[in-house]
mmCIF file as gemmi writes it, N, C-alpha and C atoms, coordinates in Angstrom:
data_model
loop_
_atom_site.group_PDB
_atom_site.id
_atom_site.type_symbol
_atom_site.label_atom_id
_atom_site.label_alt_id
_atom_site.label_comp_id
_atom_site.label_asym_id
_atom_site.label_entity_id
_atom_site.label_seq_id
_atom_site.pdbx_PDB_ins_code
_atom_site.Cartn_x
_atom_site.Cartn_y
_atom_site.Cartn_z
_atom_site.occupancy
_atom_site.B_iso_or_equiv
_atom_site.pdbx_formal_charge
_atom_site.auth_seq_id
_atom_site.auth_asym_id
_atom_site.pdbx_PDB_model_num
ATOM 1 N N . MET Axp A 1 ? 24.139 -2.196 3.186 1 0 ? 1 A 1
ATOM 2 C CA . MET Axp A 1 ? 23.329 -1.048 3.497 1 0 ? 1 A 1
ATOM 3 C C . MET Axp A 1 ? 23.982 0.171 2.855 1 0 ? 1 A 1
ATOM 4 N N . VAL Axp A 2 ? 23.173 1.061 2.34 1 0 ? 2 A 1
ATOM 5 C CA . VAL Axp A 2 ? 23.645 2.258 1.671 1 0 ? 2 A 1
ATOM 6 C C . VAL Axp A 2 ? 23.54 3.447 2.62 1 0 ? 2 A 1
ATOM 7 N N . MET Axp A 3 ? 24.586 4.242 2.671 1 0 ? 3 A 1
ATOM 8 C CA . MET Axp A 3 ? 24.572 5.465 3.473 1 0 ? 3 A 1
ATOM 9 C C . MET Axp A 3 ? 24.087 6.589 2.567 1 0 ? 3 A 1
ATOM 10 N N . ILE Axp A 4 ? 23.108 7.355 3.043 1 0 ? 4 A 1
ATOM 11 C CA . ILE Axp A 4 ? 22.557 8.458 2.263 1 0 ? 4 A 1
ATOM 12 C C . ILE Axp A 4 ? 22.849 9.761 2.99 1 0 ? 4 A 1
ATOM 13 N N . SER Axp A 5 ? 23.37 10.721 2.245 1 0 ? 5 A 1
ATOM 14 C CA . SER Axp A 5 ? 23.592 12.051 2.792 1 0 ? 5 A 1
ATOM 15 C C . SER Axp A 5 ? 22.361 12.887 2.485 1 0 ? 5 A 1
ATOM 16 N N . PHE Axp A 6 ? 21.914 13.657 3.457 1 0 ? 6 A 1
ATOM 17 C CA . PHE Axp A 6 ? 20.667 14.402 3.329 1 0 ? 6 A 1
ATOM 18 C C . PHE Axp A 6 ? 20.88 15.809 3.865 1 0 ? 6 A 1
ATOM 19 N N . ARG Axp A 7 ? 20.591 16.817 3.053 1 0 ? 7 A 1
ATOM 20 C CA . ARG Axp A 7 ? 20.753 18.211 3.466 1 0 ? 7 A 1
ATOM 21 C C . ARG Axp A 7 ? 19.396 18.906 3.427 1 0 ? 7 A 1
ATOM 22 N N . PRO Axp A 8 ? 18.69 18.903 4.541 1 0 ? 8 A 1
ATOM 23 C CA . PRO Axp A 8 ? 17.361 19.536 4.555 1 0 ? 8 A 1
ATOM 24 C C . PRO Axp A 8 ? 17.473 21.056 4.591 1 0 ? 8 A 1
ATOM 25 N N . ASP Axp A 9 ? 16.481 21.712 4.009 1 0 ? 9 A 1
ATOM 26 C CA . ASP Axp A 9 ? 16.392 23.157 4.168 1 0 ? 9 A 1
ATOM 27 C C . ASP Axp A 9 ? 15.789 23.416 5.554 1 0 ? 9 A 1
ATOM 28 N N . GLU Axp A 10 ? 15.637 24.68 5.903 1 0 ? 10 A 1
ATOM 29 C CA . GLU Axp A 10 ? 15.147 25.01 7.252 1 0 ? 10 A 1
ATOM 30 C C . GLU Axp A 10 ? 13.758 24.44 7.516 1 0 ? 10 A 1
ATOM 31 N N . ARG Axp A 11 ? 12.881 24.576 6.545 1 0 ? 11 A 1
ATOM 32 C CA . ARG Axp A 11 ? 11.506 24.072 6.709 1 0 ? 11 A 1
ATOM 33 C C . ARG Axp A 11 ? 11.51 22.562 6.916 1 0 ? 11 A 1
ATOM 34 N N . THR Axp A 12 ? 12.257 21.855 6.075 1 0 ? 12 A 1
ATOM 35 C CA . THR Axp A 12 ? 12.315 20.395 6.176 1 0 ? 12 A 1
ATOM 36 C C . THR Axp A 12 ? 12.951 19.962 7.493 1 0 ? 12 A 1
ATOM 37 N N . GLU Axp A 13 ? 13.974 20.686 7.923 1 0 ? 13 A 1
ATOM 38 C CA . GLU Axp A 13 ? 14.616 20.383 9.206 1 0 ? 13 A 1
ATOM 39 C C . GLU Axp A 13 ? 13.615 20.511 10.354 1 0 ? 13 A 1
ATOM 40 N N . GLN Axp A 14 ? 12.817 21.571 10.341 1 0 ? 14 A 1
ATOM 41 C CA . GLN Axp A 14 ? 11.809 21.772 11.388 1 0 ? 14 A 1
ATOM 42 C C . GLN Axp A 14 ? 10.759 20.665 11.343 1 0 ? 14 A 1
ATOM 43 N N . GLU Axp A 15 ? 10.299 20.341 10.143 1 0 ? 15 A 1
ATOM 44 C CA . GLU Axp A 15 ? 9.286 19.287 10.005 1 0 ? 15 A 1
ATOM 45 C C . GLU Axp A 15 ? 9.831 17.943 10.459 1 0 ? 15 A 1
ATOM 46 N N . LEU Axp A 16 ? 11.076 17.648 10.108 1 0 ? 16 A 1
ATOM 47 C CA . LEU Axp A 16 ? 11.689 16.393 10.542 1 0 ? 16 A 1
ATOM 48 C C . LEU Axp A 16 ? 11.841 16.352 12.05 1 0 ? 16 A 1
ATOM 49 N N . ARG Axp A 17 ? 12.24 17.471 12.631 1 0 ? 17 A 1
ATOM 50 C CA . ARG Axp A 17 ? 12.384 17.548 14.096 1 0 ? 17 A 1
ATOM 51 C C . ARG Axp A 17 ? 11.047 17.243 14.771 1 0 ? 17 A 1
ATOM 52 N N . GLU Axp A 18 ? 9.961 17.811 14.225 1 0 ? 18 A 1
ATOM 53 C CA . GLU Axp A 18 ? 8.635 17.566 14.806 1 0 ? 18 A 1
ATOM 54 C C . GLU Axp A 18 ? 8.18 16.125 14.582 1 0 ? 18 A 1
ATOM 55 N N . LEU Axp A 19 ? 8.445 15.596 13.401 1 0 ? 19 A 1
ATOM 56 C CA . LEU Axp A 19 ? 8.068 14.197 13.139 1 0 ? 19 A 1
ATOM 57 C C . LEU Axp A 19 ? 8.856 13.236 14.019 1 0 ? 19 A 1
ATOM 58 N N . ALA Axp A 20 ? 10.11 13.544 14.232 1 0 ? 20 A 1
ATOM 59 C CA . ALA Axp A 20 ? 10.955 12.662 15.04 1 0 ? 20 A 1
ATOM 60 C C . ALA Axp A 20 ? 10.55 12.696 16.503 1 0 ? 20 A 1
ATOM 61 N N . ALA Axp A 21 ? 10.219 13.862 17.011 1 0 ? 21 A 1
ATOM 62 C CA . ALA Axp A 21 ? 9.789 14.025 18.409 1 0 ? 21 A 1
ATOM 63 C C . ALA Axp A 21 ? 10.61 13.172 19.365 1 0 ? 21 A 1
ATOM 64 N N . GLY Axp A 22 ? 11.942 13.32 19.281 1 0 ? 22 A 1
ATOM 65 C CA . GLY Axp A 22 ? 12.814 12.598 20.199 1 0 ? 22 A 1
ATOM 66 C C . GLY Axp A 22 ? 13.229 11.219 19.729 1 0 ? 22 A 1
ATOM 67 N N . ARG Axp A 23 ? 12.686 10.752 18.612 1 0 ? 23 A 1
ATOM 68 C CA . ARG Axp A 23 ? 13.065 9.436 18.087 1 0 ? 23 A 1
ATOM 69 C C . ARG Axp A 23 ? 14.287 9.571 17.176 1 0 ? 23 A 1
ATOM 70 N N . ASP Axp A 24 ? 14.874 8.475 16.856 1 0 ? 24 A 1
ATOM 71 C CA . ASP Axp A 24 ? 16.018 8.43 15.96 1 0 ? 24 A 1
ATOM 72 C C . ASP Axp A 24 ? 15.59 8.888 14.563 1 0 ? 24 A 1
ATOM 73 N N . ARG Axp A 25 ? 16.296 9.858 14.006 1 0 ? 25 A 1
ATOM 74 C CA . ARG Axp A 25 ? 15.924 10.405 12.701 1 0 ? 25 A 1
ATOM 75 C C . ARG Axp A 25 ? 15.998 9.368 11.583 1 0 ? 25 A 1
ATOM 76 N N . SER Axp A 26 ? 16.951 8.47 11.654 1 0 ? 26 A 1
ATOM 77 C CA . SER Axp A 26 ? 17.056 7.429 10.627 1 0 ? 26 A 1
ATOM 78 C C . SER Axp A 26 ? 15.802 6.566 10.599 1 0 ? 26 A 1
ATOM 79 N N . THR Axp A 27 ? 15.291 6.243 11.764 1 0 ? 27 A 1
ATOM 80 C CA . THR Axp A 27 ? 14.059 5.454 11.854 1 0 ? 27 A 1
ATOM 81 C C . THR Axp A 27 ? 12.894 6.219 11.248 1 0 ? 27 A 1
ATOM 82 N N . VAL Axp A 28 ? 12.808 7.501 11.573 1 0 ? 28 A 1
ATOM 83 C CA . VAL Axp A 28 ? 11.723 8.336 11.053 1 0 ? 28 A 1
ATOM 84 C C . VAL Axp A 28 ? 11.818 8.435 9.538 1 0 ? 28 A 1
ATOM 85 N N . LEU Axp A 29 ? 13.012 8.656 9.009 1 0 ? 29 A 1
ATOM 86 C CA . LEU Axp A 29 ? 13.177 8.755 7.557 1 0 ? 29 A 1
ATOM 87 C C . LEU Axp A 29 ? 12.823 7.437 6.864 1 0 ? 29 A 1
ATOM 88 N N . ARG Axp A 30 ? 13.199 6.31 7.456 1 0 ? 30 A 1
ATOM 89 C CA . ARG Axp A 30 ? 12.813 5.006 6.886 1 0 ? 30 A 1
ATOM 90 C C . ARG Axp A 30 ? 11.299 4.861 6.854 1 0 ? 30 A 1
ATOM 91 N N . GLU Axp A 31 ? 10.629 5.269 7.943 1 0 ? 31 A 1
ATOM 92 C CA . GLU Axp A 31 ? 9.165 5.197 7.988 1 0 ? 31 A 1
ATOM 93 C C . GLU Axp A 31 ? 8.537 6.072 6.909 1 0 ? 31 A 1
ATOM 94 N N . ILE Axp A 32 ? 9.061 7.283 6.749 1 0 ? 32 A 1
ATOM 95 C CA . ILE Axp A 32 ? 8.527 8.205 5.748 1 0 ? 32 A 1
ATOM 96 C C . ILE Axp A 32 ? 8.7 7.632 4.343 1 0 ? 32 A 1
ATOM 97 N N . ILE Axp A 33 ? 9.867 7.078 4.065 1 0 ? 33 A 1
ATOM 98 C CA . ILE Axp A 33 ? 10.113 6.485 2.745 1 0 ? 33 A 1
ATOM 99 C C . ILE Axp A 33 ? 9.187 5.301 2.519 1 0 ? 33 A 1
ATOM 100 N N . HIS Axp A 34 ? 9.023 4.457 3.527 1 0 ? 34 A 1
ATOM 101 C CA . HIS Axp A 34 ? 8.136 3.29 3.4 1 0 ? 34 A 1
ATOM 102 C C . HIS Axp A 34 ? 6.7 3.739 3.152 1 0 ? 34 A 1
ATOM 103 N N . GLU Axp A 35 ? 6.238 4.731 3.899 1 0 ? 35 A 1
ATOM 104 C CA . GLU Axp A 35 ? 4.862 5.228 3.717 1 0 ? 35 A 1
ATOM 105 C C . GLU Axp A 35 ? 4.665 5.805 2.317 1 0 ? 35 A 1
ATOM 106 N N . ALA Axp A 36 ? 5.64 6.56 1.834 1 0 ? 36 A 1
ATOM 107 C CA . ALA Axp A 36 ? 5.546 7.138 0.488 1 0 ? 36 A 1
ATOM 108 C C . ALA Axp A 36 ? 5.528 6.028 -0.562 1 0 ? 36 A 1
ATOM 109 N N . TYR Axp A 37 ? 6.345 5.005 -0.352 1 0 ? 37 A 1
ATOM 110 C CA . TYR Axp A 37 ? 6.385 3.874 -1.284 1 0 ? 37 A 1
ATOM 111 C C . TYR Axp A 37 ? 5.035 3.149 -1.308 1 0 ? 37 A 1
ATOM 112 N N . MET Axp A 38 ? 4.481 2.877 -0.141 1 0 ? 38 A 1
ATOM 113 C CA . MET Axp A 38 ? 3.2 2.179 -0.082 1 0 ? 38 A 1
ATOM 114 C C . MET Axp A 38 ? 2.086 3.026 -0.69 1 0 ? 38 A 1
ATOM 115 N N . GLU Axp A 39 ? 2.1 4.323 -0.44 1 0 ? 39 A 1
ATOM 116 C CA . GLU Axp A 39 ? 1.099 5.213 -1.023 1 0 ? 39 A 1
ATOM 117 C C . GLU Axp A 39 ? 1.181 5.168 -2.55 1 0 ? 39 A 1
ATOM 118 N N . ARG Axp A 40 ? 2.391 5.149 -3.061 1 0 ? 40 A 1
ATOM 119 C CA . ARG Axp A 40 ? 2.587 5.057 -4.516 1 0 ? 40 A 1
ATOM 120 C C . ARG Axp A 40 ? 2.078 3.729 -5.053 1 0 ? 40 A 1
ATOM 121 N N . GLN Axp A 41 ? 2.343 2.643 -4.347 1 0 ? 41 A 1
ATOM 122 C CA . GLN Axp A 41 ? 1.888 1.318 -4.782 1 0 ? 41 A 1
ATOM 123 C C . GLN Axp A 41 ? 0.362 1.245 -4.81 1 0 ? 41 A 1
ATOM 124 N N . TYR Axp A 42 ? -0.277 1.758 -3.758 1 0 ? 42 A 1
ATOM 125 C CA . TYR Axp A 42 ? -1.743 1.752 -3.713 1 0 ? 42 A 1
ATOM 126 C C . TYR Axp A 42 ? -2.337 2.616 -4.815 1 0 ? 42 A 1
ATOM 127 N N . ALA Axp A 43 ? -1.726 3.771 -5.078 1 0 ? 43 A 1
ATOM 128 C CA . ALA Axp A 43 ? -2.205 4.641 -6.152 1 0 ? 43 A 1
ATOM 129 C C . ALA Axp A 43 ? -2.085 3.946 -7.495 1 0 ? 43 A 1
ATOM 130 N N . GLN Axp A 44 ? -0.98 3.229 -7.71 1 0 ? 44 A 1
ATOM 131 C CA . GLN Axp A 44 ? -0.793 2.511 -8.966 1 0 ? 44 A 1
ATOM 132 C C . GLN Axp A 44 ? -1.805 1.377 -9.098 1 0 ? 44 A 1
ATOM 133 N N . ALA Axp A 45 ? -2.055 0.654 -8.006 1 0 ? 45 A 1
ATOM 134 C CA . ALA Axp A 45 ? -3.038 -0.43 -8.029 1 0 ? 45 A 1
ATOM 135 C C . ALA Axp A 45 ? -4.43 0.115 -8.327 1 0 ? 45 A 1
ATOM 136 N N . GLN Axp A 46 ? -4.75 1.252 -7.733 1 0 ? 46 A 1
ATOM 137 C CA . GLN Axp A 46 ? -6.055 1.872 -7.975 1 0 ? 46 A 1
ATOM 138 C C . GLN Axp A 46 ? -6.179 2.31 -9.434 1 0 ? 46 A 1
ATOM 139 N N . ALA Axp A 47 ? -5.111 2.897 -9.979 1 0 ? 47 A 1
ATOM 140 C CA . ALA Axp A 47 ? -5.128 3.317 -11.38 1 0 ? 47 A 1
ATOM 141 C C . ALA Axp A 47 ? -5.262 2.106 -12.301 1 0 ? 47 A 1
ATOM 142 N N . ASP Axp A 48 ? -4.556 1.015 -11.984 1 0 ? 48 A 1
ATOM 143 C CA . ASP Axp A 48 ? -4.649 -0.211 -12.789 1 0 ? 48 A 1
ATOM 144 C C . ASP Axp A 48 ? -6.06 -0.791 -12.738 1 0 ? 48 A 1
ATOM 145 N N . ALA Axp A 49 ? -6.653 -0.814 -11.554 1 0 ? 49 A 1
ATOM 146 C CA . ALA Axp A 49 ? -8.009 -1.35 -11.41 1 0 ? 49 A 1
ATOM 147 C C . ALA Axp A 49 ? -9.003 -0.509 -12.201 1 0 ? 49 A 1
ATOM 148 N N . GLU Axp A 50 ? -8.838 0.801 -12.15 1 0 ? 50 A 1
ATOM 149 C CA . GLU Axp A 50 ? -9.732 1.687 -12.892 1 0 ? 50 A 1
ATOM 150 C C . GLU Axp A 50 ? -9.572 1.476 -14.404 1 0 ? 50 A 1
ATOM 151 N N . ARG Axp A 51 ? -8.32 1.343 -14.827 1 0 ? 51 A 1
ATOM 152 C CA . ARG Axp A 51 ? -8.058 1.104 -16.251 1 0 ? 51 A 1
ATOM 153 C C . ARG Axp A 51 ? -8.694 -0.215 -16.693 1 0 ? 51 A 1
ATOM 154 N N . LEU Axp A 52 ? -8.537 -1.255 -15.9 1 0 ? 52 A 1
ATOM 155 C CA . LEU Axp A 52 ? -9.097 -2.563 -16.249 1 0 ? 52 A 1
ATOM 156 C C . LEU Axp A 52 ? -10.625 -2.557 -16.204 1 0 ? 52 A 1
ATOM 157 N N . ARG Axp A 53 ? -11.183 -1.761 -15.318 1 0 ? 53 A 1
ATOM 158 C CA . ARG Axp A 53 ? -12.64 -1.673 -15.214 1 0 ? 53 A 1
ATOM 159 C C . ARG Axp A 53 ? -13.248 -1.171 -16.516 1 0 ? 53 A 1
ATOM 160 N N . HIS Axp A 54 ? -12.499 -0.373 -17.242 1 0 ? 54 A 1
ATOM 161 C CA . HIS Axp A 54 ? -12.988 0.19 -18.5 1 0 ? 54 A 1
ATOM 162 C C . HIS Axp A 54 ? -12.406 -0.516 -19.728 1 0 ? 54 A 1
ATOM 163 N N . ASP Axp A 55 ? -11.663 -1.578 -19.529 1 0 ? 55 A 1
ATOM 164 C CA . ASP Axp A 55 ? -11.038 -2.312 -20.632 1 0 ? 55 A 1
ATOM 165 C C . ASP Axp A 55 ? -12.022 -3.355 -21.152 1 0 ? 55 A 1
ATOM 166 N N . GLU Axp A 56 ? -12.568 -3.092 -22.329 1 0 ? 56 A 1
ATOM 167 C CA . GLU Axp A 56 ? -13.594 -3.976 -22.889 1 0 ? 56 A 1
ATOM 168 C C . GLU Axp A 56 ? -13.063 -5.388 -23.142 1 0 ? 56 A 1
ATOM 169 N N . ALA Axp A 57 ? -11.819 -5.513 -23.576 1 0 ? 57 A 1
ATOM 170 C CA . ALA Axp A 57 ? -11.239 -6.842 -23.83 1 0 ? 57 A 1
ATOM 171 C C . ALA Axp A 57 ? -11.135 -7.628 -22.525 1 0 ? 57 A 1
ATOM 172 N N . ASP Axp A 58 ? -10.726 -6.967 -21.463 1 0 ? 58 A 1
ATOM 173 C CA . ASP Axp A 58 ? -10.612 -7.632 -20.17 1 0 ? 58 A 1
ATOM 174 C C . ASP Axp A 58 ? -11.984 -8.042 -19.652 1 0 ? 58 A 1
ATOM 175 N N . ARG Axp A 59 ? -12.963 -7.157 -19.801 1 0 ? 59 A 1
ATOM 176 C CA . ARG Axp A 59 ? -14.326 -7.468 -19.353 1 0 ? 59 A 1
ATOM 177 C C . ARG Axp A 59 ? -14.893 -8.645 -20.14 1 0 ? 59 A 1
ATOM 178 N N . ALA Axp A 60 ? -14.618 -8.689 -21.444 1 0 ? 60 A 1
ATOM 179 C CA . ALA Axp A 60 ? -15.092 -9.8 -22.274 1 0 ? 60 A 1
ATOM 180 C C . ALA Axp A 60 ? -14.442 -11.111 -21.829 1 0 ? 60 A 1
ATOM 181 N N . GLU Axp A 61 ? -13.157 -11.054 -21.517 1 0 ? 61 A 1
ATOM 182 C CA . GLU Axp A 61 ? -12.453 -12.254 -21.053 1 0 ? 61 A 1
ATOM 183 C C . GLU Axp A 61 ? -13.032 -12.735 -19.723 1 0 ? 61 A 1
ATOM 184 N N . LEU Axp A 62 ? -13.315 -11.824 -18.808 1 0 ? 62 A 1
ATOM 185 C CA . LEU Axp A 62 ? -13.914 -12.213 -17.528 1 0 ? 62 A 1
ATOM 186 C C . LEU Axp A 62 ? -15.297 -12.835 -17.736 1 0 ? 62 A 1
ATOM 187 N N . ALA Axp A 63 ? -16.075 -12.275 -18.643 1 0 ? 63 A 1
ATOM 188 C CA . ALA Axp A 63 ? -17.401 -12.828 -18.935 1 0 ? 63 A 1
ATOM 189 C C . ALA Axp A 63 ? -17.268 -14.227 -19.528 1 0 ? 63 A 1
ATOM 190 N N . ARG Axp A 64 ? -16.285 -14.404 -20.413 1 0 ? 64 A 1
ATOM 191 C CA . ARG Axp A 64 ? -16.057 -15.721 -21.017 1 0 ? 64 A 1
ATOM 192 C C . ARG Axp A 64 ? -15.673 -16.737 -19.949 1 0 ? 64 A 1
ATOM 193 N N . ILE Axp A 65 ? -14.818 -16.37 -19.044 1 0 ? 65 A 1
ATOM 194 C CA . ILE Axp A 65 ? -14.392 -17.268 -17.968 1 0 ? 65 A 1
ATOM 195 C C . ILE Axp A 65 ? -15.575 -17.615 -17.069 1 0 ? 65 A 1
ATOM 196 N N . ALA Axp A 66 ? -16.373 -16.608 -16.722 1 0 ? 66 A 1
ATOM 197 C CA . ALA Axp A 66 ? -17.536 -16.848 -15.869 1 0 ? 66 A 1
ATOM 198 C C . ALA Axp A 66 ? -18.501 -17.811 -16.548 1 0 ? 66 A 1
ATOM 199 N N . GLU Axp A 67 ? -18.71 -17.624 -17.84 1 0 ? 67 A 1
ATOM 200 C CA . GLU Axp A 67 ? -19.604 -18.51 -18.575 1 0 ? 67 A 1
ATOM 201 C C . GLU Axp A 67 ? -19.049 -19.93 -18.631 1 0 ? 67 A 1
ATOM 202 N N . GLU Axp A 68 ? -17.746 -20.034 -18.828 1 0 ? 68 A 1
ATOM 203 C CA . GLU Axp A 68 ? -17.078 -21.335 -18.899 1 0 ? 68 A 1
ATOM 204 C C . GLU Axp A 68 ? -17.173 -22.082 -17.576 1 0 ? 68 A 1
ATOM 205 N N . MET Axp A 69 ? -17.117 -21.333 -16.48 1 0 ? 69 A 1
ATOM 206 C CA . MET Axp A 69 ? -17.172 -21.949 -15.157 1 0 ? 69 A 1
ATOM 207 C C . MET Axp A 69 ? -18.588 -22.352 -14.779 1 0 ? 69 A 1
ATOM 208 N N . GLY Axp A 70 ? -19.564 -21.759 -15.424 1 0 ? 70 A 1
ATOM 209 C CA . GLY Axp A 70 ? -20.938 -22.129 -15.15 1 0 ? 70 A 1
ATOM 210 C C . GLY Axp A 70 ? -21.504 -21.434 -13.929 1 0 ? 70 A 1
ATOM 211 N N . ASP Axp A 71 ? -22.479 -22.045 -13.338 1 0 ? 71 A 1
ATOM 212 C CA . ASP Axp A 71 ? -23.194 -21.477 -12.208 1 0 ? 71 A 1
ATOM 213 C C . ASP Axp A 71 ? -22.282 -21.389 -10.992 1 0 ? 71 A 1
ATOM 214 N N . SER Axp A 72 ? -22.066 -20.174 -10.483 1 0 ? 72 A 1
ATOM 215 C CA . SER Axp A 72 ? -21.193 -20.006 -9.327 1 0 ? 72 A 1
ATOM 216 C C . SER Axp A 72 ? -21.783 -20.617 -8.068 1 0 ? 72 A 1
ATOM 217 N N . ASP Axp A 73 ? -23.115 -20.81 -8.03 1 0 ? 73 A 1
ATOM 218 C CA . ASP Axp A 73 ? -23.747 -21.423 -6.854 1 0 ? 73 A 1
ATOM 219 C C . ASP Axp A 73 ? -23.342 -22.885 -6.714 1 0 ? 73 A 1
ATOM 220 N N . ALA Axp A 74 ? -22.884 -23.486 -7.81 1 0 ? 74 A 1
ATOM 221 C CA . ALA Axp A 74 ? -22.479 -24.895 -7.758 1 0 ? 74 A 1
ATOM 222 C C . ALA Axp A 74 ? -21.191 -25.08 -6.964 1 0 ? 74 A 1
ATOM 223 N N . TRP Axp A 75 ? -20.439 -24.034 -6.803 1 0 ? 75 A 1
ATOM 224 C CA . TRP Axp A 75 ? -19.186 -24.132 -6.077 1 0 ? 75 A 1
ATOM 225 C C . TRP Axp A 75 ? -19.452 -23.934 -4.616 1 0 ? 75 A 1
């Protein structure tokens, strides 16, 4: 486990105090980091999906696969 030193400014200290609301600050900071990480992952997935939605080569490949598989009702 890595120990992290953190020096909040006054505003951040107040916000952390309110977010913690009597809970352990380490737990709150872990939650905040996890939430920020997940938000970043979802944003990246959304950007990738949007990019692929407009990628003509990818769309052509999907159409080729669908055609190769035939009628989806058969499955």
